[in-house]
């Protein structure tokens, strides 16, 4: 799975899920073996990581919304995403 960013021990990934269960643009954030899936609107879709780290992820998504949406559009077209 392609990593697009890492900070404070959090790994952020975005990848194409053909027929995946999450139908909205989203990212996967992993921290110490736990994972949370967050929509680009900042909603938690699945999972959890420690509350402070999850808050950082949601803030990061808000800051990088435009880039993440452009990345999602590339993936939807079957193209490679870009990395931060």
PDB file of C-alpha atoms in Angstrom:
ATOM      1  CA  UNK A   1       0.000   0.000   0.000  1.00  0.00           C
ATOM      2  CA  UNK A   2       1.472   3.350  -0.973  1.00  0.00           C
ATOM      3  CA  UNK A   3       2.355   5.658   1.891  1.00  0.00           C
ATOM      4  CA  UNK A   4       1.636   9.312   1.126  1.00  0.00           C
ATOM      5  CA  UNK A   5       2.738  10.833   4.435  1.00  0.00           C
ATOM      6  CA  UNK A   6       4.229  10.032   7.844  1.00  0.00           C
ATOM      7  CA  UNK A   7       4.246  12.185  10.953  1.00  0.00           C
ATOM      8  CA  UNK A   8       4.403  11.601  14.728  1.00  0.00           C
ATOM      9  CA  UNK A   9       4.525   7.844  14.142  1.00  0.00           C
ATOM     10  CA  UNK A  10       1.349   7.931  12.028  1.00  0.00           C
ATOM     11  CA  UNK A  11       1.449   6.420   8.539  1.00  0.00           C
ATOM     12  CA  UNK A  12      -1.050   7.791   6.007  1.00  0.00           C
ATOM     13  CA  UNK A  13      -2.016   5.727   2.991  1.00  0.00           C
ATOM     14  CA  UNK A  14      -4.387   6.206   0.088  1.00  0.00           C
ATOM     15  CA  UNK A  15      -4.980   3.541  -2.507  1.00  0.00           C
ATOM     16  CA  UNK A  16      -7.491   2.382  -5.048  1.00  0.00           C
ATOM     17  CA  UNK A  17     -10.019  -0.087  -3.693  1.00  0.00           C
ATOM     18  CA  UNK A  18     -11.899  -1.494  -6.650  1.00  0.00           C
ATOM     19  CA  UNK A  19     -15.272  -2.505  -5.252  1.00  0.00           C
ATOM     20  CA  UNK A  20     -14.142  -1.461  -1.763  1.00  0.00           C
ATOM     21  CA  UNK A  21     -16.561  -0.981   1.087  1.00  0.00           C
ATOM     22  CA  UNK A  22     -15.835   2.730   1.523  1.00  0.00           C
ATOM     23  CA  UNK A  23     -17.532   4.541  -1.333  1.00  0.00           C
ATOM     24  CA  UNK A  24     -16.364   8.038  -0.360  1.00  0.00           C
ATOM     25  CA  UNK A  25     -12.892   9.564  -0.749  1.00  0.00           C
ATOM     26  CA  UNK A  26     -10.844   8.547   2.299  1.00  0.00           C
ATOM     27  CA  UNK A  27      -7.433   7.781   3.754  1.00  0.00           C
ATOM     28  CA  UNK A  28      -6.118   5.007   5.978  1.00  0.00           C
ATOM     29  CA  UNK A  29      -4.061   6.044   9.004  1.00  0.00           C
ATOM     30  CA  UNK A  30      -2.003   3.531  10.956  1.00  0.00           C
ATOM     31  CA  UNK A  31      -0.432   4.037  14.346  1.00  0.00           C
ATOM     32  CA  UNK A  32       1.289   1.284  16.333  1.00  0.00           C
ATOM     33  CA  UNK A  33      -0.592  -1.495  14.560  1.00  0.00           C
ATOM     34  CA  UNK A  34      -4.025   0.125  14.841  1.00  0.00           C
ATOM     35  CA  UNK A  35      -5.829   1.636  11.862  1.00  0.00           C
ATOM     36  CA  UNK A  36      -8.520   4.224  11.308  1.00  0.00           C
ATOM     37  CA  UNK A  37     -10.220   5.056   8.005  1.00  0.00           C
ATOM     38  CA  UNK A  38     -11.129   8.733   7.702  1.00  0.00           C
ATOM     39  CA  UNK A  39     -13.175  10.336   4.937  1.00  0.00           C
ATOM     40  CA  UNK A  40     -11.844  13.509   3.373  1.00  0.00           C
ATOM     41  CA  UNK A  41     -14.713  15.261   5.164  1.00  0.00           C
ATOM     42  CA  UNK A  42     -13.104  14.262   8.475  1.00  0.00           C
ATOM     43  CA  UNK A  43     -15.587  11.538   9.446  1.00  0.00           C
ATOM     44  CA  UNK A  44     -14.264   8.301  10.926  1.00  0.00           C
ATOM     45  CA  UNK A  45     -15.544   5.474   8.720  1.00  0.00           C
ATOM     46  CA  UNK A  46     -13.955   2.543  10.508  1.00  0.00           C
ATOM     47  CA  UNK A  47     -11.492   1.673  13.251  1.00  0.00           C
ATOM     48  CA  UNK A  48      -9.679   3.856  15.725  1.00  0.00           C
ATOM     49  CA  UNK A  49      -6.274   4.911  16.953  1.00  0.00           C
ATOM     50  CA  UNK A  50      -5.506   6.791  20.195  1.00  0.00           C
ATOM     51  CA  UNK A  51      -7.698   9.898  20.459  1.00  0.00           C
ATOM     52  CA  UNK A  52      -4.873  12.479  20.279  1.00  0.00           C
ATOM     53  CA  UNK A  53      -3.375  10.810  17.212  1.00  0.00           C
ATOM     54  CA  UNK A  54      -6.800  10.532  15.583  1.00  0.00           C
ATOM     55  CA  UNK A  55      -7.325  14.262  16.152  1.00  0.00           C
ATOM     56  CA  UNK A  56      -3.986  14.929  14.437  1.00  0.00           C
ATOM     57  CA  UNK A  57      -5.055  12.809  11.462  1.00  0.00           C
ATOM     58  CA  UNK A  58      -8.357  14.656  11.102  1.00  0.00           C
ATOM     59  CA  UNK A  59      -6.582  18.026  11.322  1.00  0.00           C
ATOM     60  CA  UNK A  60      -4.048  16.844   8.724  1.00  0.00           C
ATOM     61  CA  UNK A  61      -6.862  15.770   6.389  1.00  0.00           C
ATOM     62  CA  UNK A  62      -8.479  19.211   6.738  1.00  0.00           C
ATOM     63  CA  UNK A  63      -5.194  20.988   5.973  1.00  0.00           C
ATOM     64  CA  UNK A  64      -4.452  18.809   2.935  1.00  0.00           C
ATOM     65  CA  UNK A  65      -8.023  18.432   1.662  1.00  0.00           C
ATOM     66  CA  UNK A  66      -7.418  19.829  -1.840  1.00  0.00           C
ATOM     67  CA  UNK A  67      -4.319  17.692  -2.447  1.00  0.00           C
ATOM     68  CA  UNK A  68      -6.043  14.598  -1.086  1.00  0.00           C
ATOM     69  CA  UNK A  69      -9.069  15.138  -3.309  1.00  0.00           C
ATOM     70  CA  UNK A  70      -6.797  15.560  -6.354  1.00  0.00           C
ATOM     71  CA  UNK A  71      -5.020  12.353  -5.335  1.00  0.00           C
ATOM     72  CA  UNK A  72      -8.344  10.530  -5.017  1.00  0.00           C
ATOM     73  CA  UNK A  73      -9.377  11.726  -8.480  1.00  0.00           C
ATOM     74  CA  UNK A  74      -6.138  10.314  -9.940  1.00  0.00           C
ATOM     75  CA  UNK A  75      -6.772   6.955  -8.281  1.00  0.00           C
ATOM     76  CA  UNK A  76     -10.348   6.869  -9.549  1.00  0.00           C
ATOM     77  CA  UNK A  77      -8.998   7.300 -13.088  1.00  0.00           C
ATOM     78  CA  UNK A  78      -6.608   4.390 -12.543  1.00  0.00           C
ATOM     79  CA  UNK A  79      -3.550   6.637 -12.442  1.00  0.00           C
ATOM     80  CA  UNK A  80      -0.781   6.688  -9.855  1.00  0.00           C
ATOM     81  CA  UNK A  81      -1.227   8.989  -6.907  1.00  0.00           C
ATOM     82  CA  UNK A  82       1.374  11.492  -5.810  1.00  0.00           C
ATOM     83  CA  UNK A  83       3.178  11.613  -2.490  1.00  0.00           C
ATOM     84  CA  UNK A  84       3.730  14.397   0.022  1.00  0.00           C
TER      85      UNK A  84
END
